[in-house]
């Protein structure tokens, strides 16, 4: 399997864990210093000086998972189906992380309604044995900057 | 057509009729009689830094442009060309020398007056008069600002902004006092979140101190756990988890939180005394304030915490968390909420950083807290949608002092609602 | 507003006005005057096995909860909190000890009475009375069941369920007689299919014996071929293909199928005598029945075949194919159909397996048969949408005995429709 | 309900009320009083080459079928079955011997008369009469064609098509004169583009000579550059770029373009004299014409250029660019535009090729020109959506001769609008 | 071409046959004992005891194809466009069949309306020369359990 | 990287240029005699005798790019996100060009509204060093023949 194919497979497996609701195993893919970031617009560079659609460290990701599983959480369950494509390795970040770019579309089915999300994804991956861990997952939604209803699920 | 008499009957002591939330005809009345008459918040002067700076706004579904004039004044214009009615400005904000309609290039001064018309000779002898306001971008009848917060009214007659806001201005004063340079600015972008429910359902949740530990349990539980167990949160996330966990107050604590009732439907809910932040940056900031106000006044103003102050019907300010929320009704069962953050000019970056974290946590589309709130708003709307059961109870705390455990603020909102809705046009 | 007189004129001997299918105001009347008055099917007792078991239901767009009480009785409650009107139950089915509103945690007994209110002292001296039904999840006025089939009426006055159902109950009796243990149960899940047409268009197709060989030719042809040519079907698929091919009856055969007309708009269509199944499992099952009823009665009840029995306006049972269909109008041009399967308790698995295959074949969203039916329903709706031609002909078989080739059942439905719609509220 | 008097007041000298563009009730009136009364364009005879050829059409939201009868005549039928009202024809065009309703297989002759009914004995003694037009696909009251262009009216009374079209027929005559074989045909498919605005906004842009150099600057600029800089365009693309760049006319040039006003709201705008094409194919084509008409007449007819001729309210023909545009209102704020191309029968392929390029360039969904037009139409609709400012100015050029720089054609449209809308039903 | 790439190519070709309306050639990809299954919910394990959105053996698949081509079928034609992604081989079924998992989205254009479907797909493949045949195609729709309009086309 | 993988990567990079608004670099991928064609129906063979949704040579493509960037263009900006899949090499055209077939879905976000487009794509590629140039890009939309609103962006 070429390296790019291996990376693609890694992204597919990551998405599958979300779609199957295997949040713990998905969570385990992230480094301790990871960030899950959905900027409020594609040009956003600083999560501290502008609001973000999501900006979560592992502790906040963990809390979100906790809510998604809480028996009294409202407006759930949410079922997702990710389609990942256009996977491209794009060199290394200053810290050596492998930079991977991809595009996705995700169908979200919640409260008997189907919605479509999509956009660009950038992963920063750290080698971990014969696989990787995710240090950064940045999702730039096609409709970032628009009006949103609630976004409960991870992209 | 619904008569005023019929409308008056929809609001009764201790109950309101479901139609106030579900009847499109009532919604049309609300736009014309409440939103078009009240002073509605439309923006902050910091969003209009220089001459020609503009932002768009909406009142009662009318498209407006708020613009800084050359003389520094602020004008609020209908975003509508005086020629064939085209929307003149499509950008949400920007800067112009004059407005230019994209259709036939009529241009308008920043006060809305018609400035130029290509080939104007085509109007010779038609009585066409460029000074006719009907040919311009018509200004709204009344505009006023309170210390940077801009409000407009679509009605020429009525109380002054000061009289309208009354005691709610204290919330604004307090924010300004906390700013080392005595200035606030809108910063950090904006969330725009649509809810599938009537605008009043959002307002009626505003000071509801009974629901948090119930509705928000799904985020409180993991947040509390998160503050104890690994993974170890970053300082920002620890703060965020604290905010989420803070919804888990006891009924007693909430019953101790006063909610003040003001004329015109305004209300204000106190916040818990924030444990003074101890980090060096905060201490430095506090010193700045002491330098400006003196120790005693600083101690007072920092302990004077407000969770939310409602400028009925159009906006609320979360003074302590430095957040503006704008309520924009779109339809009887659809409401757009805009969330803006305020920066204390002169304060250390870390304080504003907290404001951003708080906005992300408390009101982003992905907010763990709002998920359950918005789901509830929709369930209230859905529960009332069909006929068969007509009344909603509003009696809680009728004989008690007003606290976050009382529905007094809802009754106060409906008293104003009834007055607006039945007042002769 | 449409007057009763005007409504009466919409249904005339031999014709009906298109507005009955296309006018939203008429639809509103139908909800209030037909669905809110009739006995509507809302579920089967087997869906409520134990105390606290509940399912949701909808009548005239009102959200309801059907629940098994501790005493075994069945209650039907408005799915609406007595406090601020929130939808109490979001799940489609489940089990509870008591209902709990997610907003402020009011709880309700399974009979709908308010059970507990957090911090109820907030209501001291307001006359708040927890026994006030208006504060609970209000029960619907009337609930009754016929041998496990639960019906409700949103109106307090009216005929009893037995009088309402009249001779249609024979269909239910026959199904129960075919169950070795004398019990039926809802099993195997449910299809929910939305059609873009008025609810009556679906009902008017129910016994239409003229359309099958025409509308269903696109599935009849390949099904017939499939029973002859390879690929060789599995037994289940052979059965499915047979069902599809069975639509290809001659006009003569269909003209021989009686359709019985009952009061209140109910109707019933006979089925062709099923060639007795010969597989050993079926023979064993038949023996079971003989043991229970005796040979003569079994012969009679197995030959007593009903294709569909319509409980106007809310449901139909396909007795022979063991299927319940629930008609849920959503808008003048949108209708939700729920399809449920019934299991003969005690009968061999293979029989229920056939029921599942039949449901998949005849009414799944992918049904080869329904594709063409639903396309037709939409075309009828679209064809009548515009004004210009106002009347629909309903004269077929006016002078003949009622068969599946006559529109007598449609006239019978409209006779009931007219009576409901013009009867004083 | 809006009274005629109220409607009359919406159109005043020099202004019209925004409700004419935004009020759904007004739209309903427009369908019944304008589109159902006027002669509306529904297709071209070349689309119906042989007996049984049909196309679908829509007038006032009624579904119609236009069909070539065996005797060569053209019938226009309601696309609605006389039995239960089903849409009979789903294809947009095709060929039939007779129409067959898919529901119960009633068949209809191409004149709409009921031909056959399966098992018709079911109607014995019901007075059912197959010759009853109400049981057929009812023909529209009036159909007429002008030299291949088919129009229909949903009203029995009224002026003849010739009187209705009046001088606008010259545009059709001119196109026919340009056809070497004296025939035109619809060819090359069709664009169907939906705009989010009222149908009148499209019409009011039709001859607007002031907007092009303003609205179309974003396509004019790159087109002009494209004609100078690489990449080098193909001849077709060079032509397309020329068409786009041609929007950049000076105000003077546009002011020199006369717009003629006709009864019934019709209007016509001249085109600039096309620089005579010099390619050999064109010269050959010109020779063909000279052979047919003589030099003098050819010179005249080729210099007689019309940009657009409006058959109010339903269609316009771009005579020089050989394009038909059909206006199909769907809702008060939604309009479907169909764009068809016409082929000069007998002319060289290259001419039609130009027509295709022109259609692609000027009115495809991807048209660089239309992007900005359609955005403007939507902005006009949005700008007028809310109340508060009620009038639209229409005074431009009130005292001048009618040119593309005057709003005379808009006033002419509204004069017809007012007459239709207030004329007793 | 790696094995996973070859499998992916096989799935692309399968989808293309549907999108081009080459139903016979698509049908020929299935074994005689094949099943085409769209469960009514993701947890469904038994097509005999619960209703299914589709549960078809070759004979029923063949009948569906017959209807899709019938000149008098109503509400047709339907045009589809499949996007197949996240293709992963996932070991072997007890009977040795190759198990392949993927995600898809399908645009369906029918009666002038565009609809979107999507979800998870599981193929059971049997080696057939240098290609495969399909013994099972299971499609778990993202909105399984919701309200549906008609589903005429194969996913 | 297998040849098919290289071609896929080329298509991903092409799409990314559009999604990033790098129109000049995207334009540079086309040959001087290139055509960008979106037929008005899937069977269309002749762009000269039937209207097309798009039929552009480099000069017209260039003009479209010019408008997309024009400060006074209305109804803009438009943001797109392409998901490219089912990439298959399909032999050579008569002129030797490499024929590549793929499927796509594109989310278009314009005027605060998200729309979905999708369908089949055929590229004719000319070898160009170790990459390719595009001589033909034909996009057959799933809803070709339907009613459209405006199509401003390249697919
Ligand atoms: S509409 Fe604004 S200038 Fe004409
Ligand atoms: S709305 Fe149900 S408890 Fe308050
Ligand atoms: S509806 Fe047309 S034949 Fe019955
Ligand atoms: Fe809350
Ligand atoms: Fe049928
Ligand atoms: Fe234009």
GROMACS .gro file of N, CA, C and O in nm, chain A residues 14-30 61-62 64-70 76-80 82 152-154:
model
  140
   14UNK      N    1  -1.084   0.648   1.056
   14UNK     CA    2  -1.122   0.751   1.153
   14UNK      C    3  -1.269   0.786   1.135
   14UNK      O    4  -1.347   0.787   1.231
   15UNK      N    5  -1.308   0.810   1.010
   15UNK     CA    6  -1.447   0.850   0.984
   15UNK      C    7  -1.543   0.739   1.025
   15UNK      O    8  -1.649   0.764   1.082
   16UNK      N    9  -1.502   0.615   0.998
   16UNK     CA   10  -1.591   0.503   1.028
   16UNK      C   11  -1.620   0.496   1.179
   16UNK      O   12  -1.733   0.467   1.220
   17UNK      N   13  -1.519   0.525   1.259
   17UNK     CA   14  -1.538   0.521   1.404
   17UNK      C   15  -1.645   0.622   1.444
   17UNK      O   16  -1.732   0.593   1.528
   18UNK      N   17  -1.644   0.739   1.383
   18UNK     CA   18  -1.747   0.839   1.414
   18UNK      C   19  -1.884   0.789   1.368
   18UNK      O   20  -1.982   0.795   1.442
   19UNK      N   21  -1.888   0.736   1.245
   19UNK     CA   22  -2.017   0.694   1.190
   19UNK      C   23  -2.076   0.577   1.267
   19UNK      O   24  -2.197   0.557   1.269
   20UNK      N   25  -1.989   0.497   1.329
   20UNK     CA   26  -2.037   0.384   1.408
   20UNK      C   27  -2.061   0.423   1.554
   20UNK      O   28  -2.098   0.339   1.635
   21UNK      N   29  -2.032   0.548   1.588
   21UNK     CA   30  -2.051   0.589   1.727
   21UNK      C   31  -1.946   0.532   1.821
   21UNK      O   32  -1.966   0.531   1.942
   22UNK      N   33  -1.836   0.484   1.766
   22UNK     CA   34  -1.727   0.431   1.850
   22UNK      C   35  -1.640   0.549   1.894
   22UNK      O   36  -1.524   0.560   1.855
   23UNK      N   37  -1.699   0.637   1.976
   23UNK     CA   38  -1.631   0.763   2.009
   23UNK      C   39  -1.503   0.743   2.087
   23UNK      O   40  -1.406   0.816   2.070
   24UNK      N   41  -1.500   0.643   2.173
   24UNK     CA   42  -1.379   0.622   2.254
   24UNK      C   43  -1.261   0.587   2.163
   24UNK      O   44  -1.153   0.643   2.176
   25UNK      N   45  -1.286   0.496   2.071
   25UNK     CA   46  -1.176   0.456   1.982
   25UNK      C   47  -1.138   0.573   1.892
   25UNK      O   48  -1.020   0.593   1.861
   26UNK      N   49  -1.236   0.653   1.853
   26UNK     CA   50  -1.204   0.771   1.773
   26UNK      C   51  -1.120   0.867   1.856
   26UNK      O   52  -1.015   0.914   1.812
   27UNK      N   53  -1.163   0.888   1.978
   27UNK     CA   54  -1.093   0.980   2.068
   27UNK      C   55  -0.948   0.936   2.088
   27UNK      O   56  -0.856   1.018   2.093
   28UNK      N   57  -0.929   0.805   2.093
   28UNK     CA   58  -0.795   0.750   2.116
   28UNK      C   59  -0.700   0.778   2.000
   28UNK      O   60  -0.579   0.762   2.013
   29UNK      N   61  -0.754   0.822   1.887
   29UNK     CA   62  -0.667   0.852   1.773
   29UNK      C   63  -0.596   0.985   1.790
   29UNK      O   64  -0.506   1.017   1.713
   30UNK      N   65  -0.638   1.065   1.886
   30UNK     CA   66  -0.583   1.200   1.899
   30UNK      C   67  -0.471   1.203   2.003
   30UNK      O   68  -0.472   1.126   2.099
   61UNK      N   69  -1.343   1.771   2.383
   61UNK     CA   70  -1.392   1.662   2.297
   61UNK      C   71  -1.455   1.553   2.383
   61UNK      O   72  -1.562   1.501   2.351
   62UNK      N   73  -1.388   1.526   2.493
   62UNK     CA   74  -1.434   1.421   2.583
   62UNK      C   75  -1.570   1.458   2.642
   62UNK      O   76  -1.662   1.375   2.653
   64UNK      N   77  -1.791   1.653   2.500
   64UNK     CA   78  -1.891   1.641   2.393
   64UNK      C   79  -1.934   1.496   2.378
   64UNK      O   80  -2.054   1.466   2.365
   65UNK      N   81  -1.836   1.407   2.383
   65UNK     CA   82  -1.869   1.265   2.374
   65UNK      C   83  -1.960   1.225   2.489
   65UNK      O   84  -2.058   1.154   2.472
   66UNK      N   85  -1.927   1.279   2.605
   66UNK     CA   86  -2.009   1.249   2.722
   66UNK      C   87  -2.154   1.292   2.699
   66UNK      O   88  -2.248   1.218   2.731
   67UNK      N   89  -2.173   1.409   2.641
   67UNK     CA   90  -2.309   1.455   2.617
   67UNK      C   91  -2.377   1.369   2.510
   67UNK      O   92  -2.494   1.331   2.525
   68UNK      N   93  -2.304   1.337   2.405
   68UNK     CA   94  -2.365   1.259   2.297
   68UNK      C   95  -2.418   1.126   2.349
   68UNK      O   96  -2.508   1.066   2.292
   69UNK      N   97  -2.362   1.081   2.462
   69UNK     CA   98  -2.403   0.952   2.518
   69UNK      C   99  -2.497   0.967   2.636
   69UNK      O  100  -2.542   0.868   2.692
   70UNK      N  101  -2.522   1.092   2.675
   70UNK     CA  102  -2.601   1.111   2.796
   70UNK      C  103  -2.746   1.073   2.770
   70UNK      O  104  -2.805   1.117   2.673
   76UNK      N  105  -3.134   1.406   2.011
   76UNK     CA  106  -3.048   1.296   1.970
   76UNK      C  107  -3.134   1.173   1.950
   76UNK      O  108  -3.251   1.174   1.982
   77UNK      N  109  -3.086   1.064   1.895
   77UNK     CA  110  -2.950   1.044   1.847
   77UNK      C  111  -2.927   1.111   1.712
   77UNK      O  112  -3.020   1.149   1.642
   78UNK      N  113  -2.799   1.127   1.680
   78UNK     CA  114  -2.759   1.176   1.549
   78UNK      C  115  -2.681   1.065   1.480
   78UNK      O  116  -2.597   1.000   1.542
   79UNK      N  117  -2.717   1.037   1.356
   79UNK     CA  118  -2.644   0.937   1.280
   79UNK      C  119  -2.571   1.009   1.166
   79UNK      O  120  -2.628   1.096   1.103
   80UNK      N  121  -2.446   0.973   1.144
   80UNK     CA  122  -2.370   1.040   1.039
   80UNK      C  123  -2.318   0.938   0.938
   80UNK      O  124  -2.306   0.819   0.968
   82UNK      N  125  -1.994   0.969   0.669
   82UNK     CA  126  -1.887   1.049   0.610
   82UNK      C  127  -1.844   0.990   0.476
   82UNK      O  128  -1.828   0.869   0.465
  152UNK      N  129  -2.408   1.915   1.642
  152UNK     CA  130  -2.379   1.834   1.759
  152UNK      C  131  -2.266   1.736   1.733
  152UNK      O  132  -2.188   1.705   1.822
  153UNK      N  133  -2.262   1.684   1.611
  153UNK     CA  134  -2.172   1.574   1.580
  153UNK      C  135  -2.037   1.626   1.535
  153UNK      O  136  -2.025   1.737   1.482
  154UNK      N  137  -1.934   1.545   1.554
  154UNK     CA  138  -1.802   1.575   1.499
  154UNK      C  139  -1.805   1.551   1.348
  154UNK      O  140  -1.870   1.457   1.301
   0.00000   0.00000   0.00000
